[in-house]
């Protein structure tokens, strides 16, 4: 690594600016774009030296993780009747506080940068040890996460039924749909992982159609069917956050994100669910900030740890893609990455302030239904271009499953069964037996 | 956490058994039974539905005082169960109201409050009812016994229930009486342990029974306690009242402590341990020290917030005087 810090910063910022455009396209994941850059354009080798590529991607992830707040809050607005199955950020949007929700989520990303900076010495020393200790136990840890996820979904009914059984069935309507969602998405995930129908040239995008179908398309469809418009958005001059709220969010989101950044299959949402339970805060603004912290620590942290030489940390699709291209050799590269990350997160935050105002103005002029229809077309086009007709088929099946929690008011995180179920089975060594049982063996 | 103290269980997990997640499921089964089954089959004697057009706290207080008196006319141990239903004003808008059984003044107070929103129950500005009868109080003839004198609030989703139980020296208020009964008992822990033993022998007895036992013990640190040995005991025993269920610091350090102990045990019983450290030193560094820092921080923040509140109140008073 013979480049100076300013070159690294420059390349990283370039990544942030590139991803700032990509992040506001719904469902276009930064990993998919990076995969295309790496495998289709040969890693831009004629334009950027190979050992600077990781910094470009670090900048892209930093920009993505801050700016995808816009799509997650403004372009997946739920109908009011679903208020108890949506996240507080979207509730704030419905209350005209979308700008505030976006800003405090983005602020959570800055907090995550500070968290990553603070915990780096601990991570370098202890994380490899913990990982080594827990790797043989990972299958049951994932199993325990699934059990907890399913068991901790509580009834949301009003309990006005005349008889006990009426109240019981009212509550269990959405609880049983939660279970069904988990196992149906698990079965789909198992099939996709065991017998991926995509052609080998597109196999690296295997999960894309499934996740677009499970998470993105159901919301867009719901918006088209039910959502007429979003309420006028209030544009506050300042946002008041207490220091203790920020610290609580940093701990809850940071630990959740760290869990997800360290162990396979766990995602920011799941990490946040576990850590949120541990902190047990009922303050919705703490929750919104902690979501920003959690997703940033998850996305950026899992890639940042990859820069620690000799530790073999880091996880996720990007780390897997980068391994053939880059081997971290000196601590200097890691410190550069840490510095670049903090700068990129701050720049991305200011871009978020700017973009959010533009999106709010845009939403006041263009019908929400039109935007949702455009988003749906875009999603289908992305799935088709990246994975072909087979991808569309997988997305259709996944959409049918993803619509279940949306329609019946259960937790959408149950769709994570698509990863948890097959990976837990495979890690425990029961994958082959299960494949034979369902006729795939 | 508790089952990780047994080397056979850690080794079973190491060799591909799902014994830990099953033990974890048993650890949660007490609350699962209560919140997903038992609660729906409660049949209250009084189902209170507020009149949205006339939010009358005085009438509610009088009705509850009469309920206390009705309970006092029953035999010892019999009860009047009351359910307070919530008032939904919109998809995520709820009219909050609360009742308080004051054992010192021997009176029931009721008050309709603002409209709230979300799981955080955030009050919406300027939504307090203005009618004078929005709050009221009434004195029952019978003596009120209330071991946990707190507001009982109906806010979002389904409302709370409570029992007014005749005692020898008055009427006791028992919050959510369907909770922490047989499902939170050592009896259930023993029964599950026996089931585990029949199904898989000693380690399965521990895996199924011990997590319930630990759950019951952990709950005893709170306010509601638990009915520990049904059918020999009929009622909940009092908790130690150390923490409320929603205390962030207690929750976090409880979970964190459980994780640390589990990690230590997994390492201790691993075929090749990856670290060697004295347990007391390990626990002091990773639990006691952060806990002490968090306590200090929490105390400082509370002090600061209290000072800010006092300053704001003083400013308000000054401006009222000036005005």
XYZ file of C-alpha atoms in Angstrom:
764
model
C 0.000 0.000 0.000
C 1.986 2.985 -1.247
C -0.826 5.507 -1.640
C -1.208 8.454 0.680
C -4.246 9.122 2.836
C -5.659 11.821 0.561
C -5.686 9.520 -2.465
C -7.569 6.953 -0.394
C -10.034 9.602 0.783
C -10.512 10.829 -2.786
C -11.270 7.351 -4.105
C -13.598 6.604 -1.195
C -15.489 9.842 -1.706
C -15.852 8.995 -5.389
C -17.515 5.762 -4.252
C -19.829 7.701 -1.939
C -20.900 10.036 -4.729
C -21.513 7.117 -7.137
C -23.597 5.238 -4.594
C -25.529 8.365 -3.659
C -27.202 8.087 -7.059
C -27.658 4.318 -6.810
C -28.989 4.303 -3.264
C -32.134 6.223 -4.138
C -33.172 3.601 -6.686
C -35.396 1.244 -4.689
C -34.170 -2.345 -4.310
C -30.945 -1.794 -6.207
C -28.482 -3.162 -3.695
C -24.966 -1.785 -3.663
C -23.571 -5.332 -3.570
C -25.238 -6.090 -6.902
C -23.629 -3.029 -8.477
C -20.233 -3.955 -7.025
C -20.629 -7.508 -8.333
C -21.296 -6.117 -11.794
C -18.244 -3.834 -11.546
C -16.046 -6.733 -10.435
C -17.256 -9.471 -12.707
C -18.452 -7.568 -15.755
C -15.970 -4.700 -16.016
C -12.978 -6.568 -14.627
C -12.859 -4.433 -11.517
C -12.343 -1.212 -13.521
C -8.697 -2.267 -13.684
C -7.860 0.202 -16.432
C -9.194 3.128 -14.401
C -8.411 2.340 -10.756
C -5.424 0.413 -9.329
C -6.544 -2.891 -7.847
C -5.422 -2.159 -4.282
C -7.521 1.018 -4.231
C -10.688 -0.803 -5.271
C -11.638 -1.818 -1.685
C -11.613 1.865 -0.705
C -13.875 2.745 -3.621
C -16.273 0.040 -2.452
C -15.976 1.163 1.175
C -17.038 4.631 0.031
C -19.888 3.115 -1.978
C -21.168 1.143 1.002
C -20.898 4.173 3.290
C -22.905 6.274 0.855
C -25.424 3.517 0.265
C -26.052 2.786 3.915
C -26.801 6.436 4.714
C -28.771 7.312 1.599
C -30.910 4.204 1.306
C -32.726 5.712 4.298
C -34.629 7.742 1.704
C -36.047 4.712 -0.097
C -36.720 2.830 3.119
C -38.699 5.714 4.609
C -40.201 7.614 1.686
C -40.682 4.936 -0.942
C -42.140 2.193 1.173
C -44.828 4.185 2.911
C -47.463 1.858 4.316
C -51.190 2.271 4.420
C -52.376 3.586 7.788
C -54.201 0.356 8.540
C -50.833 -1.389 8.810
C -49.480 0.956 11.403
C -48.606 -1.812 13.860
C -46.525 -3.835 11.462
C -44.392 -1.001 10.144
C -41.289 0.535 11.556
C -41.397 3.782 13.525
C -39.608 5.607 10.680
C -42.555 4.971 8.393
C -44.998 5.891 11.140
C -43.202 9.205 11.403
C -43.632 9.657 7.645
C -47.378 9.153 8.021
C -47.358 11.766 10.784
C -45.657 14.246 8.431
C -42.292 13.741 10.113
C -40.489 11.872 7.326
C -37.692 14.430 7.150
C -37.027 14.099 10.862
C -37.061 10.280 10.576
C -34.561 10.387 7.703
C -32.270 12.785 9.523
C -32.167 10.888 12.794
C -31.623 7.593 10.938
C -28.763 9.263 9.044
C -27.450 10.648 12.310
C -27.474 7.051 13.541
C -24.965 6.275 10.780
C -22.603 8.953 12.096
C -23.038 7.513 15.596
C -22.199 4.110 14.100
C -18.973 5.572 12.693
C -18.030 6.754 16.185
C -19.035 3.355 17.614
C -16.826 1.533 15.090
C -13.951 3.882 15.900
C -14.358 3.258 19.644
C -14.684 -0.496 19.474
C -11.874 -1.108 16.983
C -9.261 -1.966 19.650
C -11.718 -4.407 21.251
C -12.687 -5.930 17.926
C -9.066 -6.464 16.894
C -8.274 -8.184 20.185
C -11.393 -10.132 21.061
C -13.508 -10.740 17.966
C -11.201 -13.365 16.390
C -11.225 -15.253 19.722
C -15.005 -15.156 20.055
C -15.462 -16.122 16.443
C -13.122 -19.079 16.813
C -14.975 -20.175 19.927
C -18.444 -19.851 18.402
C -17.922 -21.148 14.874
C -18.588 -24.798 15.837
C -21.758 -23.657 17.621
C -23.060 -21.418 14.860
C -25.803 -23.795 13.678
C -27.541 -23.815 17.029
C -27.008 -20.085 17.559
C -28.881 -19.498 14.285
C -31.485 -22.022 15.431
C -31.853 -20.117 18.701
C -32.277 -16.847 16.782
C -35.103 -18.449 14.758
C -36.765 -19.800 17.897
C -36.531 -16.420 19.587
C -37.831 -14.604 16.511
C -40.882 -16.844 16.298
C -41.587 -17.091 20.007
C -41.242 -13.372 20.677
C -43.962 -12.280 18.254
C -46.801 -11.211 20.528
C -50.502 -10.855 19.675
C -51.638 -7.447 18.470
C -55.401 -7.831 18.704
C -57.885 -5.706 20.634
C -59.368 -8.793 22.344
C -62.979 -7.714 21.915
C -64.243 -11.178 20.939
C -67.207 -12.416 22.983
C -65.699 -15.793 23.877
C -62.219 -16.900 24.837
C -61.895 -18.913 21.656
C -62.932 -15.912 19.522
C -60.190 -13.829 21.157
C -57.741 -16.710 20.782
C -58.410 -17.141 17.055
C -58.260 -13.380 16.474
C -54.770 -13.304 17.994
C -53.551 -16.481 16.364
C -54.579 -15.374 12.898
C -51.458 -13.252 12.541
C -49.271 -15.392 14.796
C -49.867 -18.472 12.633
C -49.262 -16.447 9.480
C -45.908 -15.477 11.020
C -45.032 -19.161 11.428
C -46.254 -19.954 7.916
C -44.172 -17.100 6.489
C -41.046 -18.328 8.233
C -41.363 -21.914 7.042
C -42.556 -21.073 3.499
C -39.700 -18.608 2.986
C -37.370 -21.172 4.574
C -38.473 -23.803 2.083
C -38.025 -21.387 -0.810
C -34.572 -20.428 0.480
C -33.646 -24.089 0.791
C -34.731 -24.808 -2.793
C -32.893 -21.759 -4.175
C -29.713 -22.700 -2.292
C -29.870 -26.408 -3.100
C -31.054 -26.319 -6.709
C -30.545 -22.766 -7.877
C -32.432 -22.595 -11.174
C -30.395 -19.610 -12.404
C -27.825 -20.208 -15.150
C -24.201 -20.482 -13.842
C -23.252 -17.072 -15.315
C -25.820 -15.422 -13.077
C -25.520 -17.691 -10.064
C -23.711 -14.999 -8.036
C -26.965 -13.004 -8.013
C -28.959 -16.017 -6.775
C -30.436 -14.352 -3.716
C -31.475 -11.119 -5.455
C -34.833 -12.216 -6.921
C -35.785 -13.977 -3.705
C -35.161 -10.949 -1.518
C -36.727 -8.507 -3.954
C -39.799 -10.753 -3.937
C -39.895 -11.261 -0.183
C -39.342 -7.670 0.886
C -39.540 -5.033 -1.876
C -42.348 -6.058 -4.245
C -44.995 -6.714 -1.557
C -44.701 -3.173 -0.205
C -44.747 -1.598 -3.641
C -47.825 -3.618 -4.594
C -49.525 -2.618 -1.370
C -48.746 1.032 -2.062
C -50.232 0.785 -5.532
C -53.393 -0.850 -4.239
C -54.017 1.208 -1.116
C -51.856 4.270 -0.697
C -53.276 7.372 -2.303
C -50.797 9.934 -1.055
C -48.489 10.646 1.807
C -49.366 13.570 4.083
C -47.573 16.917 3.731
C -44.153 16.684 5.308
C -43.043 19.044 8.038
C -39.567 20.465 7.594
C -38.098 21.121 11.055
C -35.296 23.644 11.503
C -33.648 21.523 14.161
C -34.038 18.094 15.686
C -33.815 17.714 19.454
C -32.128 14.528 20.654
C -31.156 13.824 24.252
C -27.641 12.571 24.963
C -28.932 9.538 26.844
C -31.177 8.615 23.872
C -28.175 8.730 21.552
C -26.073 6.580 23.882
C -28.896 4.038 24.331
C -29.333 3.877 20.557
C -25.587 3.519 20.052
C -25.427 0.579 22.448
C -28.562 -1.164 21.135
C -27.881 -0.573 17.444
C -24.125 -0.995 17.776
C -24.347 -4.367 19.456
C -27.070 -5.549 17.071
C -25.026 -4.438 14.080
C -21.876 -5.972 15.522
C -23.624 -9.321 15.981
C -24.790 -9.167 12.390
C -21.397 -7.994 11.114
C -19.610 -10.876 12.805
C -21.759 -13.931 12.317
C -23.012 -15.391 9.047
C -26.678 -15.040 8.060
C -27.578 -12.598 10.819
C -28.648 -9.301 9.282
C -28.961 -5.803 10.696
C -32.719 -6.246 11.191
C -32.273 -9.431 13.199
C -29.345 -7.999 15.154
C -31.461 -4.932 15.908
C -34.347 -7.124 17.062
C -32.118 -8.982 19.538
C -30.314 -5.911 20.809
C -33.561 -3.921 21.003
C -34.967 -6.603 23.269
C -31.889 -6.433 25.454
C -32.202 -2.676 25.931
C -36.022 -2.759 26.075
C -36.419 0.919 25.250
C -39.902 1.976 24.184
C -38.802 5.344 22.830
C -39.486 5.293 19.096
C -36.809 7.867 18.324
C -34.227 5.723 20.084
C -35.438 2.879 17.885
C -35.081 4.964 14.702
C -31.533 6.090 15.574
C -30.589 2.559 16.596
C -31.776 1.268 13.200
C -29.373 3.719 11.541
C -26.576 2.586 13.856
C -27.358 -1.101 13.389
C -27.469 -1.134 9.596
C -24.304 0.976 9.335
C -22.316 -1.165 11.760
C -23.589 -4.221 9.882
C -22.832 -3.101 6.331
C -19.762 -0.962 6.901
C -18.398 -2.857 9.899
C -18.547 -6.243 8.180
C -16.433 -4.798 5.363
C -14.200 -2.656 7.581
C -13.100 -5.667 9.642
C -11.935 -7.246 6.392
C -9.128 -4.625 6.338
C -7.642 -5.923 9.619
C -4.555 -7.853 8.496
C -4.327 -11.483 9.554
C -7.593 -11.478 11.532
C -9.728 -13.078 8.787
C -12.715 -11.090 9.947
C -15.427 -9.465 7.898
C -18.392 -11.176 6.341
C -20.927 -10.796 3.591
C -21.092 -10.886 -0.157
C -18.640 -8.054 -0.663
C -15.917 -9.635 1.468
C -16.357 -12.887 -0.461
C -16.115 -10.999 -3.744
C -13.030 -9.023 -2.663
C -10.982 -11.937 -1.298
C -9.519 -12.915 -4.713
C -8.623 -9.275 -5.425
C -7.226 -7.936 -2.175
C -5.335 -9.261 0.850
C -4.901 -6.835 3.766
C -1.228 -6.800 4.728
C -0.558 -3.777 6.922
C -2.368 -1.991 9.790
C -1.875 1.241 7.813
C -4.469 0.068 5.284
C -6.951 -0.521 8.105
C -6.397 2.906 9.663
C -6.821 4.500 6.247
C -10.085 2.600 5.837
C -11.301 3.761 9.257
C -10.478 7.389 8.460
C -12.032 7.180 4.992
C -15.143 5.632 6.486
C -15.690 8.493 8.944
C -15.226 11.108 6.212
C -17.557 9.260 3.809
C -20.297 8.851 6.431
C -20.210 12.584 7.190
C -20.347 13.522 3.489
C -23.158 11.029 2.915
C -25.074 12.555 5.835
C -24.952 16.005 4.221
C -26.027 14.476 0.915
C -28.921 12.905 2.817
C -30.072 16.325 4.075
C -30.037 17.615 0.518
C -31.629 14.595 -1.200
C -34.367 14.257 1.418
C -35.587 17.796 0.758
C -35.628 17.093 -2.992
C -37.560 13.846 -2.512
C -40.106 15.599 -0.283
C -40.662 18.246 -2.961
C -40.931 15.530 -5.597
C -43.467 13.567 -3.576
C -45.610 16.678 -3.234
C -45.858 16.927 -7.031
C -45.910 13.361 -8.278
C -48.564 10.885 -7.197
C -47.296 8.276 -4.787
C -49.003 5.607 -6.844
C -47.083 6.679 -9.950
C -43.792 6.471 -8.064
C -44.761 3.038 -6.719
C -45.712 1.804 -10.201
C -42.426 3.131 -11.576
C -40.579 1.408 -8.724
C -42.335 -1.881 -9.491
C -41.333 -1.696 -13.159
C -37.776 -0.872 -12.117
C -37.638 -3.805 -9.682
C -38.878 -6.240 -12.299
C -36.423 -4.842 -14.864
C -33.501 -5.220 -12.420
C -34.503 -8.792 -11.592
C -34.914 -9.660 -15.280
C -31.625 -8.048 -16.371
C -29.628 -9.647 -13.597
C -31.225 -13.065 -13.355
C -33.427 -13.583 -16.431
C -36.792 -15.320 -16.651
C -35.926 -17.820 -13.910
C -35.217 -14.906 -11.607
C -38.648 -13.461 -12.322
C -40.181 -16.815 -11.466
C -38.341 -16.949 -8.121
C -39.373 -13.347 -7.417
C -43.029 -14.213 -8.138
C -43.019 -17.102 -5.676
C -41.179 -14.997 -3.099
C -43.685 -12.152 -3.576
C -46.569 -14.493 -2.760
C -44.814 -15.383 0.513
C -43.762 -11.794 1.219
C -47.368 -10.628 0.887
C -48.481 -12.863 3.781
C -47.097 -10.723 6.634
C -48.155 -7.536 4.862
C -51.739 -8.746 4.516
C -52.139 -10.401 7.899
C -50.136 -8.055 10.096
C -47.343 -10.341 11.229
C -43.651 -9.480 11.403
C -41.913 -9.106 8.051
C -38.642 -10.259 9.583
C -40.153 -13.769 9.501
C -39.203 -13.755 5.803
C -35.608 -14.122 7.012
C -36.509 -17.790 7.299
C -35.278 -17.822 3.680
C -31.728 -17.711 5.055
C -32.045 -18.913 8.638
C -33.848 -22.165 7.884
C -31.617 -23.584 5.096
C -28.338 -22.367 6.559
C -29.134 -23.751 10.018
C -30.067 -27.112 8.494
C -26.973 -27.231 6.303
C -24.608 -26.201 9.097
C -26.053 -28.826 11.419
C -25.529 -31.430 8.705
C -29.196 -32.146 8.074
C -29.356 -30.368 4.688
C -28.870 -33.544 2.634
C -31.480 -35.496 4.568
C -33.986 -32.654 4.241
C -33.263 -32.332 0.512
C -34.002 -36.046 0.078
C -37.149 -35.694 2.157
C -38.580 -33.034 -0.156
C -37.396 -34.791 -3.304
C -34.398 -32.607 -4.139
C -31.703 -35.109 -3.206
C -27.376 -19.545 29.918
C -28.085 -21.832 32.902
C -27.811 -25.060 30.894
C -24.318 -24.083 29.675
C -22.998 -25.022 33.154
C -23.357 -28.677 32.187
C -20.432 -30.039 30.149
C -22.566 -32.838 28.666
C -24.946 -30.281 27.195
C -22.149 -28.153 25.720
C -20.574 -31.289 24.232
C -23.916 -32.410 22.799
C -24.261 -29.005 21.130
C -20.702 -29.238 19.875
C -21.608 -32.546 18.257
C -24.594 -31.211 16.322
C -27.472 -31.342 18.817
C -30.110 -28.581 18.879
C -30.288 -28.894 22.647
C -29.528 -25.187 23.240
C -32.324 -23.725 21.049
C -34.768 -26.215 22.603
C -33.632 -25.130 26.064
C -34.040 -21.511 24.909
C -37.599 -22.237 23.762
C -38.336 -23.679 27.214
C -36.869 -20.538 28.767
C -39.475 -18.480 26.923
C -42.343 -20.929 27.275
C -43.736 -19.343 30.458
C -44.474 -16.015 28.758
C -45.553 -17.786 25.560
C -48.188 -19.724 27.514
C -49.471 -16.593 29.244
C -49.449 -14.097 26.389
C -50.423 -16.435 23.553
C -52.890 -18.731 25.323
C -54.000 -18.081 28.909
C -54.904 -14.400 28.604
C -57.641 -14.995 26.036
C -59.628 -17.264 28.324
C -60.035 -14.809 31.170
C -63.703 -13.895 31.776
C -63.947 -10.553 33.586
C -67.017 -9.710 35.646
C -66.829 -6.094 34.510
C -65.806 -5.103 30.997
C -65.373 -1.351 31.026
C -65.841 0.374 27.652
C -65.382 4.151 27.920
C -67.949 6.400 26.297
C -65.917 8.292 23.671
C -68.415 11.178 23.687
C -68.308 11.571 27.456
C -64.926 10.844 29.026
C -66.092 10.661 32.600
C -63.309 9.873 35.064
C -65.588 10.536 38.010
C -68.079 7.871 36.859
C -65.235 5.415 36.291
C -63.812 6.019 39.777
C -67.273 5.521 41.311
C -67.837 2.328 39.345
C -64.492 0.929 40.547
C -65.170 1.945 44.143
C -68.468 0.037 43.906
C -66.569 -2.937 42.474
C -64.246 -2.841 45.499
C -67.287 -2.853 47.773
C -68.888 -5.727 45.818
C -65.660 -7.706 46.213
C -65.668 -6.998 49.959
C -69.101 -8.628 50.206
C -67.787 -11.885 48.743
C -66.206 -14.767 50.628
C -62.516 -14.513 51.487
C -60.457 -15.440 48.420
C -63.241 -14.653 45.934
C -62.843 -11.828 43.476
C -64.326 -9.338 41.052
C -62.382 -9.175 37.817
C -62.296 -5.948 35.855
C -61.123 -5.381 32.309
C -60.420 -1.865 31.047
C -60.816 -1.746 27.280
C -58.811 0.696 25.215
C -60.245 3.588 23.218
C -59.047 3.533 19.628
C -59.377 6.946 17.959
C -57.639 6.112 14.653
C -55.253 3.546 13.162
C -52.539 4.639 15.590
C -54.393 6.999 17.900
C -55.538 5.897 21.342
C -57.181 7.807 24.169
C -55.152 7.055 27.252
C -56.790 6.694 30.636
C -55.630 5.368 33.938
C -56.885 4.340 37.320
C -55.084 4.311 40.634
C -56.062 2.473 43.788
C -54.573 4.572 46.573
C -54.167 2.468 49.725
C -53.065 5.474 51.841
C -56.115 7.655 51.171
C -58.288 4.593 50.572
C -59.700 6.014 47.377
C -59.905 5.172 43.690
C -58.804 7.840 41.239
C -59.440 7.792 37.489
C -58.326 10.179 34.786
C -58.708 10.454 31.024
C -55.523 11.727 29.447
C -54.257 12.708 26.023
C -54.415 10.800 22.774
C -51.240 8.750 22.376
C -49.528 7.121 19.450
C -47.290 4.118 18.844
C -45.626 1.564 21.080
C -43.821 4.462 22.756
C -47.297 5.789 23.728
C -46.202 9.283 22.782
C -48.836 11.847 23.837
C -50.044 14.106 21.026
C -50.026 17.808 21.874
C -53.294 19.560 22.821
C -55.321 16.360 22.992
C -56.091 16.375 26.716
C -59.855 16.353 27.307
C -61.116 19.671 28.694
C -64.235 18.571 30.587
C -63.930 18.910 34.400
C -65.211 15.373 34.997
C -62.313 13.881 33.005
C -60.810 13.086 36.368
C -62.452 11.995 39.506
C -62.123 10.056 42.707
C -64.317 7.922 44.912
C -63.919 6.289 48.286
C -65.075 2.699 48.748
C -66.325 1.567 52.132
C -63.965 -1.411 52.104
C -60.258 -1.075 52.754
C -58.022 -1.086 49.647
C -54.904 -3.249 49.782
C -52.499 -2.494 46.948
C -49.022 -4.021 47.254
C -47.880 -2.403 43.970
C -49.386 1.077 44.031
C -48.950 2.182 40.405
C -51.250 3.665 37.770
C -53.076 1.013 35.773
C -53.235 2.493 32.277
C -55.269 1.563 29.253
C -53.366 2.873 26.247
C -52.836 0.860 23.058
C -54.095 -2.474 21.652
C -55.797 -4.577 24.349
C -56.331 -3.042 27.767
C -55.246 -4.321 31.191
C -57.268 -6.372 33.607
C -57.084 -6.668 37.353
C -58.646 -8.613 40.105
C -60.234 -7.153 43.238
C -59.861 -10.010 45.695
C -61.506 -10.219 49.091
C -58.982 -10.624 51.879
C -59.472 -10.933 55.590
C -58.633 -7.254 56.141
C -59.872 -5.651 52.905
C -59.801 -5.950 49.114
C -56.516 -6.534 47.334
C -55.817 -5.148 43.849
C -54.007 -7.760 41.715
C -52.656 -6.546 38.369
C -53.055 -8.873 35.305
C -54.061 -11.859 37.443
C -53.782 -14.311 34.534
C -50.029 -13.682 34.304
C -47.325 -15.569 36.226
C -49.576 -18.262 37.566
C -48.900 -21.982 36.890
C -46.868 -21.075 33.776
C -44.304 -19.338 35.991
C -43.863 -22.037 38.585
C -41.266 -24.465 39.795
C -43.975 -27.096 39.324
C -43.889 -26.543 35.553
C -40.066 -26.638 35.641
C -40.213 -30.026 37.396
C -42.861 -31.377 34.997
C -40.856 -30.323 31.945
C -37.750 -31.793 33.546
C -39.580 -35.107 33.979
C -40.764 -34.983 30.378
C -37.188 -34.322 29.244
C -35.947 -37.242 31.340
C -38.513 -39.600 29.827
C -37.687 -38.463 26.311
C -33.903 -38.324 26.433
C -32.473 -38.897 29.892
C -30.566 -36.667 32.309
C -29.282 -33.921 30.042
C -32.706 -33.435 28.465
C -34.268 -33.194 31.909
C -31.904 -30.300 32.599
C -32.376 -28.753 29.151
C -36.164 -28.639 29.474
C -36.584 -27.957 33.191
C -33.735 -25.671 34.197
C -34.546 -22.764 31.801
C -38.082 -22.516 33.245
C -36.622 -22.611 36.745
C -34.202 -19.776 35.833
C -36.994 -17.745 34.204
C -39.109 -18.005 37.352
C -36.154 -16.975 39.513
C -35.365 -13.998 37.262
C -38.994 -12.849 37.371
C -38.942 -12.964 41.161
C -36.554 -9.996 41.110
C -39.402 -7.874 39.688
C -42.727 -6.685 41.082
C -45.297 -9.330 40.176
C -43.529 -12.383 41.569
C -44.975 -15.761 40.621
C -47.170 -18.630 41.748
C -44.298 -20.942 42.628
C -45.731 -24.344 43.537
C -49.236 -24.870 42.118
C -51.427 -26.737 42.928
C -50.019 -26.429 46.476
C -49.862 -22.649 46.222
C -52.834 -20.815 44.773
C -51.518 -17.276 44.440
C -48.523 -15.292 43.302
C -45.885 -14.633 45.882
C -44.481 -11.113 46.038
C -41.422 -10.257 43.938
C -38.267 -8.651 45.317
C -39.237 -5.379 43.563
C -35.685 -4.700 42.425
C -36.532 -3.764 38.810
C -39.458 -3.083 36.515
C -39.687 -5.222 33.372
C -38.931 -2.211 31.160
C -35.817 -0.958 32.974
C -33.214 -0.707 30.171
C -30.114 -0.941 32.360
C -31.308 -4.019 34.243
C -32.441 -5.705 31.034
C -29.252 -4.998 29.182
C -26.876 -6.093 31.913
C -29.016 -9.149 32.625
C -28.741 -10.257 29.013
C -25.089 -9.241 28.790
C -24.253 -11.220 31.926
C -26.029 -14.279 30.508
C -24.024 -13.980 27.259
C -20.730 -13.650 29.154
C -21.446 -16.701 31.303
C -22.493 -18.750 28.264
C -19.318 -17.779 26.387
C -17.185 -18.666 29.396
C -18.834 -22.075 29.737
C -18.658 -22.842 26.009
C -14.935 -22.161 26.177
C -14.446 -24.059 29.432
C -16.036 -27.223 28.044
C -14.669 -26.927 24.480
C -12.368 -29.739 23.307
C -9.652 -27.085 22.895
C -10.417 -23.907 24.874
C -9.497 -20.765 22.949
C -8.808 -18.547 25.983
C -7.602 -19.066 29.531
C -8.758 -16.579 32.123
C -9.873 -16.601 35.733
C -13.685 -16.327 35.942
C -13.723 -13.600 38.604
C -11.283 -11.469 36.643
C -13.247 -12.100 33.430
C -16.550 -11.145 35.033
C -15.071 -8.111 36.794
C -13.580 -6.727 33.568
C -16.467 -7.447 31.224
C -19.488 -7.074 33.495
C -18.787 -5.295 36.778
C -16.705 -2.498 35.248
C -19.114 -1.641 32.386
C -22.042 -1.893 34.810
C -20.380 0.536 37.218
C -19.676 2.975 34.356
C -23.247 2.668 33.081
C -24.671 3.279 36.572
C -22.505 6.367 36.984
C -23.464 7.659 33.542
C -27.130 6.984 34.188
C -26.990 8.835 37.517
C -25.276 11.833 35.892
C -27.823 12.006 33.066
C -30.722 11.748 35.519
C -29.249 14.530 37.622
C -28.792 16.735 34.559
C -32.332 16.069 33.345
C -33.712 16.855 36.790
C -31.805 20.154 36.851
C -33.081 21.030 33.363
C -36.661 20.271 34.412
C -36.315 22.422 37.524
C -34.879 25.297 35.468
C -37.735 25.024 32.962
C -40.314 25.016 35.757
C -38.704 28.082 37.351
C -38.694 29.899 34.002
C -42.368 29.035 33.499
C -43.237 30.311 36.958
C -41.325 33.535 36.336
C -43.046 34.139 33.022
C -46.447 33.509 34.658
C -45.657 36.077 37.353
C -44.390 38.586 34.767
C -47.429 37.941 32.572
